[in-house]
Amino acid sequence: MFTRQWSLPYPDNGVGRPAFVREFQLWDDRQHAAAEQVEAVLADVDLVRLVFCDPHGLARSKTLTPAVFRGALRNGMDFSPGPFLFDTGHAVAVDFLADDPGVGIGELTGAGDFVVVPDPVTFQVLPGEGPRVAWVLGDEYLRDGSRHPLSGRHLLRRVCAQYAARDLAPVIGLEVEWYLTRLLPGPAGNAGNGFGTQGAAPTVAAVNAGYQFNLDAYADTVAPVTHPLSRVLRDLGLPLRTIEHESGPGQVETTFDPLTALDAADAMLLFRTVTKRECARSGYHASFMALPGLDSFDPSGWHLHQSVLNTTTGRNVFGADEHAEGLSAEGKAYVEGLLARARDYCLLSVPTVNGYRRLAADHTLSPTRIGWRYEHRSAMLRVLGAGGTTHVENRVGEPCANPYLAISAQLAAGLDGIEGRLGEPAAGGTEELPHSLREALTAFRASPHVPRLLGEPLALCLAKLKESEATRYETWCATAAPTGDQVTEWEHREYFPVY
């Protein structure tokens, strides 16, 4: 075949900023070595999806040709800041046309681009037939080469560095509940959609009746999807442990081997994104929404298992004894940190209107009060294991939370406990978790610990995003006047399609 040769005046494809990585020394030795390996295999790839995690926990991406990615690998790629400006329903929450958008980041004025730099360590080819598509996570930077203050991945790296400075390494285990439903014919869901209004959610059917916990026969009803999915997850190198049927109709629980904190957050983002993609390809819809607005559905949670490793001795510092049950002094201090910051940071683990429906008294295995117990699933913090396997399970989170923000908050709270930085309990403090997004947002704004953890820009930005989301919901309720405690149409439209 004879094809025209087009003139390309910019050999680096005009992406990012020339030699951005080298100029600002953004990579370590491991990343430089990985970049050379990536460049060597680009000829075997058709497309590269460059991804970052937005504040809402959703993967945002651009799909690049290998030639363009070769330039972006070392120059970075320009991205619009829209995901930092829009709330969950795509309403403008940060006024980027104002002289001061109000979050302390001048580059947001006028919605100017920021730069996403691929992390070559995360490069991998997605399994499947058709075009060979690679996936690579990126880190967000301002145009002057500084770390983007709204980046959750940068935040988690910073928290992990605080542990490393003390010869400690946090270890995270993922236990995630989600729903598998069968897609039915119906409209695309665009009618009435726009900035701040979401169209109709997908029309789906339950795959079984549910409410037969771990029933093997119900595992068979999801197996045509979950078995191929498990193969894809293993092909991606994810350390899959189990896939099992939970309580609700088509509710699935997936667990993974313990990982380092950054790897766990990366894995959570990849797992959710790939699961939705693979299920859709099979004619199904996967949702990580806490409680879909469907008949007889039970809430889904994200249980975050946590421990801390002493990198000098290789010992799990939570174990009081080599074999016996019990928490060490460090383990108890870590737990005290999680308890002390539970209300301050709840917004980061339960970031949606819908997520707070799960934290209700009628859902007996979902926590409502701040506390901990050994091997008790009604507690917010469940301590389990013995000796080297001793760890803490926080049962608060919803499955769609931003993994970088949720894990960072847990680790920061635990470290405050270990280091004795908890201070005096707040006057008039409560033992209950927030009952709504509005209550969680109020606690988030009032906390002096939030800006210390997140930095002022990210704290302000998240408050604006969640204020917009909560206000839109409250405005809808004032007009629609929903009755009872059922999941509203607003919630189902807002979260079921995208989460």
XYZ file of C-alpha atoms in Angstrom:
499
model
C 0.000 0.000 0.000
C 1.275 3.450 -0.878
C 0.424 6.196 1.622
C 1.106 9.896 1.698
C 3.956 11.079 3.899
C 2.735 13.988 5.987
C 5.117 16.716 7.128
C 5.480 16.783 10.919
C 7.468 19.875 11.959
C 7.531 18.917 15.653
C 9.325 15.579 16.123
C 8.133 15.313 19.752
C 4.503 15.653 18.532
C 4.064 18.960 20.327
C 2.900 17.405 23.598
C 3.575 18.663 27.094
C 6.764 20.615 27.556
C 10.062 19.467 26.008
C 12.154 17.436 28.460
C 9.690 18.216 31.274
C 10.722 15.120 33.256
C 14.437 15.819 32.961
C 14.148 19.560 33.609
C 12.332 19.100 36.900
C 13.913 15.740 37.843
C 10.548 14.055 38.287
C 11.633 10.404 38.142
C 13.732 8.184 40.348
C 16.127 5.513 39.066
C 13.412 2.860 38.996
C 11.198 5.021 36.801
C 14.037 5.873 34.409
C 14.796 2.164 34.007
C 11.120 1.360 33.470
C 10.823 4.118 30.838
C 13.528 2.474 28.750
C 11.650 -0.833 28.920
C 8.404 0.897 27.914
C 10.006 2.549 24.895
C 11.326 -0.840 23.784
C 7.809 -2.373 23.613
C 5.862 0.543 22.144
C 6.168 -0.960 18.661
C 3.967 -3.841 19.853
C 1.165 -1.547 21.084
C -1.605 0.104 19.065
C -2.813 2.669 21.598
C -1.851 3.914 25.080
C -4.400 5.140 27.594
C -2.836 7.749 29.907
C -4.868 7.917 33.131
C -5.096 9.938 36.306
C -7.524 9.660 39.237
C -9.758 12.687 39.732
C -10.929 13.897 43.174
C -14.105 11.827 42.830
C -12.116 8.607 42.459
C -12.880 8.230 38.748
C -10.259 7.393 36.119
C -9.840 10.197 33.566
C -7.804 9.484 30.466
C -6.587 10.360 27.014
C -5.892 7.653 24.447
C -2.638 8.270 22.568
C -0.967 6.688 19.601
C 2.412 5.141 20.409
C 4.202 7.944 18.545
C 2.477 10.615 20.618
C 2.984 8.644 23.837
C 6.702 8.401 23.099
C 6.847 12.181 23.363
C 4.451 12.365 26.315
C 6.512 9.827 28.250
C 9.264 12.381 28.845
C 7.452 15.642 28.083
C 4.186 14.988 29.876
C 0.736 15.445 28.338
C -1.487 18.494 28.633
C -4.862 17.838 30.318
C -7.831 20.085 30.998
C -8.520 20.720 34.702
C -12.245 20.017 34.219
C -12.238 17.000 36.585
C -10.972 19.332 39.345
C -13.710 21.874 38.630
C -16.878 19.781 38.143
C -18.760 17.905 40.853
C -20.079 14.346 40.476
C -22.935 15.530 38.236
C -20.672 17.701 36.066
C -21.902 20.951 37.596
C -19.276 23.699 37.817
C -18.245 23.801 41.466
C -15.028 25.843 41.195
C -15.495 29.151 39.388
C -12.588 29.011 36.957
C -13.708 32.213 35.190
C -13.323 34.286 38.343
C -10.121 36.221 38.948
C -9.620 33.956 41.953
C -11.272 30.512 41.792
C -10.946 30.318 45.559
C -8.676 27.320 46.027
C -5.278 29.006 45.957
C -4.136 27.701 42.549
C -3.680 30.461 40.003
C -3.381 28.052 37.088
C -7.052 27.102 37.454
C -8.069 30.592 36.332
C -9.402 30.296 32.817
C -9.208 26.479 33.034
C -5.623 26.412 31.814
C -4.008 23.049 31.183
C -1.926 21.110 33.673
C 0.587 18.380 32.851
C 0.197 14.645 33.420
C 3.491 12.749 33.449
C 3.246 8.979 32.851
C 4.622 6.833 35.651
C 6.433 4.204 33.557
C 6.402 1.723 36.447
C 2.604 1.401 36.012
C 2.676 0.696 32.252
C 0.934 -2.530 31.251
C -0.933 -3.899 28.260
C -4.612 -4.591 28.889
C -5.725 -8.152 28.085
C -8.296 -8.735 25.367
C -8.814 -9.086 21.677
C -8.733 -6.248 19.158
C -6.364 -3.278 19.343
C -3.492 -3.762 21.756
C -4.179 -1.067 24.330
C -1.773 -0.183 27.130
C -2.741 1.513 30.390
C -0.401 3.782 32.335
C -1.085 5.934 35.364
C 0.156 9.505 35.375
C 1.095 12.014 38.043
C -0.281 15.554 37.898
C 1.994 18.605 37.795
C 1.565 22.326 37.421
C 3.223 23.864 34.396
C 6.142 25.105 36.511
C 7.060 21.493 37.344
C 5.700 21.538 40.890
C 3.440 18.755 42.131
C -0.200 19.548 41.544
C -1.764 20.400 44.933
C -4.980 18.583 43.938
C -3.280 15.252 43.188
C -4.339 12.412 45.472
C -1.469 10.233 44.228
C 1.082 12.843 45.267
C -0.644 13.099 48.650
C -0.396 9.366 49.275
C 3.292 9.372 48.328
C 3.887 12.142 50.857
C 2.107 10.256 53.649
C 4.040 7.074 52.832
C 7.294 9.061 52.973
C 6.436 10.065 56.541
C 6.250 6.384 57.428
C 9.460 5.593 55.557
C 11.310 8.271 57.536
C 10.481 6.217 60.635
C 11.498 2.875 59.050
C 7.842 1.928 58.707
C 5.761 0.842 55.726
C 1.951 0.707 55.747
C 0.336 -2.430 54.304
C -3.159 -2.342 52.800
C -5.614 -5.129 52.005
C -8.549 -4.438 49.684
C -11.971 -6.005 50.336
C -14.516 -4.567 47.922
C -18.232 -5.210 47.460
C -19.987 -4.325 44.210
C -23.016 -5.209 42.109
C -23.289 -7.144 38.887
C -26.528 -6.524 36.970
C -27.659 -7.515 33.475
C -28.146 -4.668 31.008
C -31.569 -4.418 29.376
C -32.467 -2.576 26.161
C -33.242 1.041 26.812
C -32.325 4.628 25.986
C -28.746 5.814 26.313
C -29.619 7.970 29.296
C -28.850 11.309 27.679
C -32.360 12.779 27.848
C -32.292 15.710 30.256
C -28.553 15.351 30.771
C -26.291 18.388 31.051
C -24.071 20.356 33.395
C -25.372 19.405 36.830
C -28.128 17.072 35.637
C -27.573 13.410 34.915
C -29.725 11.461 32.469
C -31.522 8.227 33.215
C -29.432 5.411 34.667
C -29.003 2.193 32.671
C -31.976 -0.162 32.711
C -30.860 -3.382 34.373
C -32.141 -6.622 35.832
C -30.920 -8.512 38.876
C -29.005 -11.715 38.088
C -30.477 -13.613 41.055
C -32.734 -13.193 44.058
C -29.940 -12.746 46.592
C -30.117 -13.152 50.372
C -28.468 -16.552 50.514
C -25.017 -15.596 51.751
C -22.148 -17.283 49.879
C -24.576 -19.696 48.219
C -22.632 -21.715 45.672
C -25.595 -21.793 43.304
C -25.654 -17.985 43.270
C -21.923 -17.956 42.587
C -22.808 -19.902 39.432
C -25.217 -17.167 38.340
C -22.415 -14.584 38.269
C -19.664 -16.976 37.148
C -20.165 -16.394 33.386
C -18.903 -12.862 34.049
C -16.752 -13.127 37.176
C -14.698 -16.117 36.012
C -13.472 -14.387 32.817
C -13.046 -11.221 34.863
C -10.805 -13.041 37.340
C -8.624 -14.178 34.471
C -8.282 -10.589 33.232
C -7.406 -9.348 36.710
C -4.723 -12.024 37.118
C -3.364 -11.276 33.633
C -2.934 -7.687 34.805
C -0.826 -8.945 37.708
C -3.363 -7.924 40.336
C -2.979 -10.194 43.406
C -6.538 -11.500 43.387
C -7.462 -13.649 46.408
C -11.194 -14.332 46.208
C -14.394 -13.600 44.308
C -17.553 -14.609 46.155
C -21.274 -13.925 46.154
C -22.416 -11.664 48.976
C -25.919 -10.992 50.278
C -27.707 -8.766 47.761
C -28.980 -9.866 44.332
C -25.821 -10.199 42.256
C -23.657 -8.605 44.956
C -20.032 -9.669 44.596
C -17.135 -9.353 47.034
C -13.589 -9.264 45.699
C -10.450 -9.374 47.854
C -6.764 -8.935 47.104
C -3.527 -9.881 48.835
C -1.993 -7.156 51.041
C -0.053 -4.526 49.103
C 2.040 -1.475 49.800
C -0.157 1.591 50.128
C 0.520 3.200 46.731
C 0.184 -0.135 44.934
C -3.119 -0.758 46.743
C -4.551 2.587 45.612
C -3.350 2.012 42.046
C -4.845 -1.490 42.133
C -8.207 -0.218 43.364
C -8.447 2.297 40.533
C -7.433 -0.279 37.930
C -9.745 -2.947 39.362
C -12.853 -0.757 39.341
C -12.163 0.615 35.868
C -11.401 -2.753 34.274
C -14.336 -4.452 36.027
C -16.825 -1.969 34.609
C -15.265 -2.312 31.160
C -15.202 -6.106 31.095
C -18.755 -6.438 32.429
C -20.096 -3.962 29.848
C -18.448 -5.941 27.065
C -20.426 -8.980 28.220
C -23.765 -7.146 28.329
C -23.684 -6.491 32.073
C -23.352 -3.426 34.247
C -21.008 -3.332 37.242
C -21.594 -0.670 39.856
C -19.550 0.371 42.887
C -22.313 2.696 44.087
C -22.941 2.025 47.783
C -26.700 1.392 47.469
C -28.259 1.361 43.987
C -31.890 2.422 43.743
C -33.059 -1.081 42.819
C -35.533 -3.367 44.569
C -34.163 -5.309 47.550
C -30.522 -4.318 47.040
C -28.295 -4.359 50.115
C -25.517 -1.769 50.657
C -21.984 -2.431 49.454
C -18.935 -1.448 51.480
C -15.209 -1.095 50.991
C -13.439 -2.628 53.996
C -9.892 -1.325 54.247
C -7.486 -3.717 56.005
C -4.434 -2.006 57.505
C -1.212 -2.923 59.243
C 2.278 -1.450 59.522
C 5.574 -3.179 58.813
C 8.869 -2.305 60.481
C 11.185 -2.218 57.464
C 14.286 -2.813 59.587
C 13.068 -5.910 61.398
C 10.396 -7.092 58.966
C 7.953 -7.313 61.895
C 4.288 -6.371 61.845
C 4.251 -3.741 64.581
C 0.571 -4.374 65.395
C 1.189 -7.855 66.815
C 1.434 -7.979 70.608
C 2.764 -11.528 70.629
C 4.146 -13.894 68.035
C 1.113 -16.166 68.131
C -1.553 -14.784 70.471
C -4.368 -12.387 69.646
C -3.937 -8.832 70.828
C -2.709 -5.416 69.742
C 0.708 -4.023 70.591
C 1.045 -0.560 72.091
C 1.747 0.801 68.600
C -1.300 -1.004 67.245
C -3.548 0.427 69.948
C -2.164 3.905 69.297
C -2.858 3.495 65.571
C -6.444 2.488 66.346
C -6.841 5.491 68.632
C -5.758 7.687 65.728
C -8.404 6.213 63.437
C -11.048 6.756 66.094
C -9.981 10.314 66.859
C -10.069 11.387 63.192
C -13.137 9.358 62.169
C -15.477 12.326 61.802
C -12.839 14.721 60.446
C -11.915 12.388 57.576
C -15.217 10.565 57.007
C -15.849 12.610 53.844
C -12.758 11.035 52.266
C -14.006 7.467 52.813
C -17.714 8.161 52.215
C -17.777 10.992 49.659
C -21.306 10.706 48.170
C -24.857 11.466 49.227
C -25.734 7.824 48.670
C -22.874 6.422 50.756
C -24.467 7.596 54.003
C -27.543 5.421 53.439
C -25.294 2.480 54.272
C -24.250 3.999 57.621
C -27.694 3.507 59.113
C -28.957 1.461 62.043
C -31.146 -0.789 59.871
C -28.022 -2.104 58.115
C -26.692 -4.083 61.064
C -23.253 -4.899 59.636
C -22.523 -1.312 58.643
C -20.986 0.918 61.321
C -22.847 3.846 62.822
C -20.760 4.520 65.932
C -17.071 5.260 66.392
C -15.416 2.365 68.170
C -13.448 -0.864 67.832
C -13.739 -4.494 68.887
C -11.947 -7.768 68.324
C -13.540 -9.912 65.611
C -16.876 -8.092 65.621
C -18.384 -7.077 62.298
C -20.756 -4.488 63.730
C -17.866 -2.294 64.892
C -16.367 0.514 62.832
C -12.911 -0.959 63.420
C -12.604 -4.731 63.578
C -9.269 -6.037 64.865
C -8.411 -9.534 63.668
C -5.507 -11.933 63.246
C -2.716 -12.809 65.628
C 0.999 -12.109 65.789
C 2.324 -11.298 62.345
C -1.183 -11.334 60.798
C -2.715 -8.834 63.254
C -4.408 -6.015 61.417
C -7.252 -3.492 61.563
C -10.259 -3.552 59.253
C -12.007 -0.195 58.848
C -15.564 -0.913 57.690
C -16.653 2.679 57.011
C -15.708 3.228 53.370
C -17.923 3.061 50.298
C -16.560 1.281 47.211
C -16.509 4.338 44.956
C -14.295 6.498 47.202
C -11.078 7.981 45.821
C -8.548 5.323 46.898
C -5.634 7.748 47.226
C -7.570 10.134 49.483
C -9.232 7.395 51.550
C -5.991 5.488 52.184
C -4.021 8.689 52.867
C -6.547 9.726 55.512
C -6.390 6.357 57.250
C -2.607 6.265 57.299
C -2.299 9.870 58.475
C -4.764 9.287 61.309
C -2.946 6.119 62.374
C 0.424 7.855 62.342
C -0.956 10.708 64.428
C -1.974 8.071 66.951
C 1.402 6.317 66.936
C 3.212 9.621 67.412
C 0.856 10.922 70.100
C -0.446 13.874 68.075
C -4.134 13.397 68.798
C -4.602 16.268 71.240
C -7.647 16.659 73.443
C -11.053 15.391 72.260
C -13.226 18.121 70.759
C -15.707 19.718 73.126
C -19.164 18.220 72.709
C -17.695 15.383 70.675
C -19.916 12.549 69.488
C -19.378 8.834 69.226
C -21.487 8.633 66.068
C -20.333 8.762 62.481
C -21.864 11.477 60.280
C -25.393 10.661 59.106
C -25.261 12.545 55.791
C -22.921 14.112 53.294
C -23.888 17.528 54.663
C -22.928 16.511 58.216
C -19.645 14.993 57.009
C -18.856 18.142 55.021
C -19.482 20.301 58.100
C -17.067 18.160 60.147
C -14.534 18.230 57.310
C -14.610 22.025 57.090
C -14.396 22.499 60.846
C -11.405 20.194 61.325
C -7.942 21.714 61.794
C -6.465 18.350 60.775
C -7.880 18.350 57.236
C -5.745 21.179 55.801
C -2.716 19.805 57.625
C -3.179 16.507 55.812
C -4.428 17.645 52.420
C -2.939 21.090 52.109
C -5.145 24.167 51.858
C -5.844 23.957 48.087
C -7.080 20.370 48.101
C -9.124 20.916 51.267
C -10.798 23.963 49.715
C -11.362 22.270 46.379
C -12.954 19.159 47.903
C -15.200 21.342 50.066
C -16.414 23.210 46.967
C -17.012 20.001 45.021
C -18.976 18.393 47.853
C -20.883 21.585 48.634
C -22.082 21.669 45.036
C -23.097 18.001 45.136
C -24.909 18.300 48.474
C -26.682 21.517 47.465
C -27.925 20.078 44.174
C -29.334 17.075 46.050
C -31.016 19.243 48.687
C -32.500 21.485 45.974
C -33.883 18.447 44.150
C -35.392 17.087 47.367
C -37.091 20.414 48.081
C -38.922 20.136 44.751
C -39.424 16.378 44.415
C -40.283 15.892 48.106
C -39.221 12.233 48.313
C -40.804 10.213 51.103
C -39.409 7.452 53.270
C -35.825 6.264 53.374
C -35.646 4.840 49.863
C -32.785 5.669 47.497
C -33.943 8.610 45.383
C -34.067 8.869 41.616
C -31.488 11.678 41.931
C -28.970 9.378 43.604
C -29.525 6.546 41.152
C -29.013 8.857 38.160
C -26.036 10.584 39.769
C -23.982 7.557 40.768
C -25.200 4.283 39.233
C -23.984 4.874 35.647
C -20.460 6.175 36.325
C -19.496 4.506 39.626
